[in-house]
Amino acid sequence: KWQGKWRKDGLFSLDTDRVKKPYYALMMFPYPSAEGLHVGNMYAFTGADIFARLMRMQGYDVLEPIGLDGFGIHSENYALKEGRHPADLSKQTEKRFYTQLMASGNAFDWRRTVETYKPNYYKWTQWLFLQMFKKGLAYRKLADVNWCPSCKTVLADEQVVGGKCERCLTMVIKKELEQWFFKITKYANRLLKNLEKLDWSERIKIAQENWIGKSEGLLIDFDGIKVFTTRPDTTDGATFIVLSPEHELVKRLTTKEQKRKVTSYIEEAKKKSEQERIAEGREKTGVFTGSQVKNPVTKKKIPVWVADYVLYGYGTGAIMAVPDADERDKEFAKRFGLPIDKTSFKAKPKGERKVNYHLRDWLISRQRYWGPPIPIIYCRKCGTVPVPEKDLPVVLPYVKEFRPTGTGRSPLASIPSFVKAKCPKCGGLASRETDVSDTFLDSAWYFLRYPSTEFSDKPFDLKRTKKWLPVESYIGGAEHAVLHLLYSRFVTMVLNDMGYLDFDEPFTKFRAHGLLISEGAKMSKSKGNVVVPDEYIKEYGADTLRMYLMFLGPFDMGGDFRDEAIGGVYRFLDRVWTMSGRVDNKRQTELSKDDLPWLNKTIKKVGRDVENLKFNTAIAFMMEWLNYLGKKEKVSHHEYKTFLLLLAPFAPHVTEELWEKLGEKYSIHKQGWPACDRKTLVKEELNIPVQVNGRLRGVVILSANDISKDAVVRKALKQDSVKKHLADKKYKTVYIEGRILNFVTS
Ligand code: ANZ
Ligand code: ZN
């Protein structure tokens, strides 16, 4: 009943230009690849929705949009499995997902959906590619890609699990193909530096920091072989050199006697994936080149080997091996009987300082069908020519044979009407690029599109963007830590540098939610334990399912979905419902000395917990209060109303219905969050740590009724231990209410 009415009234749609307090609350949009939304998606969306609803009740004009990340290999693979065309299937999955999303009762603005597979969206994904190209950040080169010999296709890195194809478990090999890359490495330092200013889940920041992998070291010359080391102090323990199989010097350094062995070793190494090559515990392999070079510190002659545990793409692709200090080198030395000399750690070789990043450029070509065609034309005369912006989109043709070809070329390559093109420069006969771009490019800018969906002549409107971005609160899965969340930052920085955006970080605050498991195991189709929300919604209603999901555990930790426990939440809502029959209709009732603190304490705790995404404890507080109210013969109108308001973000349908029953005219979801009257709170004491320049110098104890900054500062300044460290210096104060006070001297 209510869902239809909310949508009809546009209750959660905003006047995007007029509102006064814009707040952009975003959750990661789903890949509509499987049979439908599963309860894990719903878990994430519900948490994000409850938070957004609180912000709305606290007076913000909240934009809470949703869409579908429907292009890409996930959707295509699902279509392959179903034996359907992805374009046909997308219509069906779109309907299915949106129906489910509506059923779950989220306050989405249904007038602003984004579907990445529609030409009005991917036109701008292609535009983004052209901007990268213009800036010199898109380039093409031969590269080794992941190739599954059984599926006959290129795989994305994230589809290679433990060196195997995620679909058929065949060992993935490397294949050399011409590929498009984005120079994300050019932004490595900025991506790293900016992390400091982001209010993000710590584990995500750490994951990005490690992924970017800044490493400072020295380039040391061993008779013409440059090695990169982070431990120059161990050079006296370097007893051999290892070159990666792809290293340019291998040929020159290989002696006649060793040639056959070295050549066949390199052939073998080429077949292995990078993960396989560096996997720990794998038996080390290698071959002697026959040559020796001089160690610049010990002046001893040491042998040069070739081994695949040294990667070509990192540092100089060559290392000095120090078996005394490095585990891998030690394993290798033992296996091949190479000397292990003690290092004294005082070695001081000469060398050039060098900073390396582990981050690689972003390979965006996919030899697949279901994605935006890369907007490039190859002309014999003019070379690589970008498609003019006015000719976008390069439409993805509806092609019957969309299966990966196995030739290393996209299925589009066999469609002459697509390939044939006129050169935009000279008008001569030319051919189109036939690869499509990575799905992660689609999702690297979608948050810019939501506020501007009605503009068809630009990807995002400047005024809108200024008003709504960056995203104030972003919630999503931790598995995207180094993919989507890094790519989005990169794209934002580039658009900032090009003057399209006046900010260089897309998400001011990001919180990762935990993983929902089912009967103790990660939900997966192969285990047959995927839970679909539909039946639960049918049986218990969306509100019960929402609350049950949120009650499973701390939102950032996830929880275990077990059937048995849902009944408890159902009974809770049932009690809220029946209590409506015991509400005192007199509107003006004095609340007793006992009632008041319950009321105010719950308002305060629920608000604070929802703000911190602690939904499970917020629910627990409401349950306690309900128990208290349940013991009374009559519940006052005021108490019951307040209860419904606190519950509204969690259980939007039930509360709306009960609200109407109370005789209220306007939707409960347009009401303000109830105010907490602190004075009525039972005297609780709070310990507030006091720091001077970040070091603990004292603790202030005061009653929870007055924890204003003034009160805390006043009390803190009376303490000798604090005064002493402030001396007569000038200072600023940083106070986080009820939590900590910090004096910062200048
Ligand atoms: C000698 C040494 C002694 C090293 C020691 C480490 C420990 P990060 O921190 O990741 O930058 N290395 C350099 N290039 C490599 C490549 N292409 N493939 C595989 N290994 C490579 O690591 C730098 C260290 O990794 C370098 O320092 C080098 O080994 C190795 F006790 O040199 B070290
Ligand atoms: Zn031309």
mmCIF file of N, CA and C and ligand atoms in Angstrom, residues 379-383 385 423-428 430, ligand 2:
data_model
loop_
_atom_site.group_PDB
_atom_site.id
_atom_site.type_symbol
_atom_site.label_atom_id
_atom_site.label_comp_id
_atom_site.label_asym_id
_atom_site.label_seq_id
_atom_site.Cartn_x
_atom_site.Cartn_y
_atom_site.Cartn_z
ATOM 1 N N CYS A 379 43.342 4.610 -38.703
ATOM 2 C CA CYS A 379 43.408 4.990 -40.110
ATOM 3 C C CYS A 379 44.826 4.708 -40.597
ATOM 4 N N ARG A 380 44.953 4.140 -41.803
ATOM 5 C CA ARG A 380 46.283 3.853 -42.358
ATOM 6 C C ARG A 380 47.123 5.116 -42.447
ATOM 7 N N LYS A 381 46.449 6.210 -42.812
ATOM 8 C CA LYS A 381 47.195 7.443 -43.031
ATOM 9 C C LYS A 381 47.397 8.229 -41.742
ATOM 10 N N CYS A 382 46.333 8.346 -40.950
ATOM 11 C CA CYS A 382 46.383 9.251 -39.792
ATOM 12 C C CYS A 382 46.690 8.540 -38.479
ATOM 13 N N GLY A 383 46.724 7.222 -38.519
ATOM 14 C CA GLY A 383 47.046 6.504 -37.281
ATOM 15 C C GLY A 383 45.846 6.354 -36.365
ATOM 16 N N VAL A 385 43.020 7.594 -34.231
ATOM 17 C CA VAL A 385 42.233 8.831 -34.196
ATOM 18 C C VAL A 385 41.042 8.650 -33.253
ATOM 19 N N CYS A 423 37.524 7.678 -41.541
ATOM 20 C CA CYS A 423 38.478 8.367 -40.667
ATOM 21 C C CYS A 423 37.977 9.772 -40.387
ATOM 22 N N PRO A 424 37.860 10.136 -39.117
ATOM 23 C CA PRO A 424 37.352 11.468 -38.774
ATOM 24 C C PRO A 424 38.267 12.585 -39.282
ATOM 25 N N LYS A 425 39.534 12.250 -39.552
ATOM 26 C CA LYS A 425 40.471 13.298 -39.975
ATOM 27 C C LYS A 425 40.489 13.458 -41.491
ATOM 28 N N CYS A 426 40.772 12.344 -42.197
ATOM 29 C CA CYS A 426 40.966 12.467 -43.644
ATOM 30 C C CYS A 426 39.779 11.926 -44.435
ATOM 31 N N GLY A 427 38.816 11.341 -43.775
ATOM 32 C CA GLY A 427 37.639 10.840 -44.476
ATOM 33 C C GLY A 427 37.879 9.534 -45.187
ATOM 34 N N GLY A 428 39.095 9.031 -45.126
ATOM 35 C CA GLY A 428 39.429 7.780 -45.801
ATOM 36 C C GLY A 428 38.852 6.568 -45.084
ATOM 37 N N ALA A 430 38.694 3.523 -42.869
ATOM 38 C CA ALA A 430 39.433 3.188 -41.641
ATOM 39 C C ALA A 430 38.669 2.114 -40.880
HETATM 40 ZN ZN ZN B 2 42.765 9.216 -41.757
#
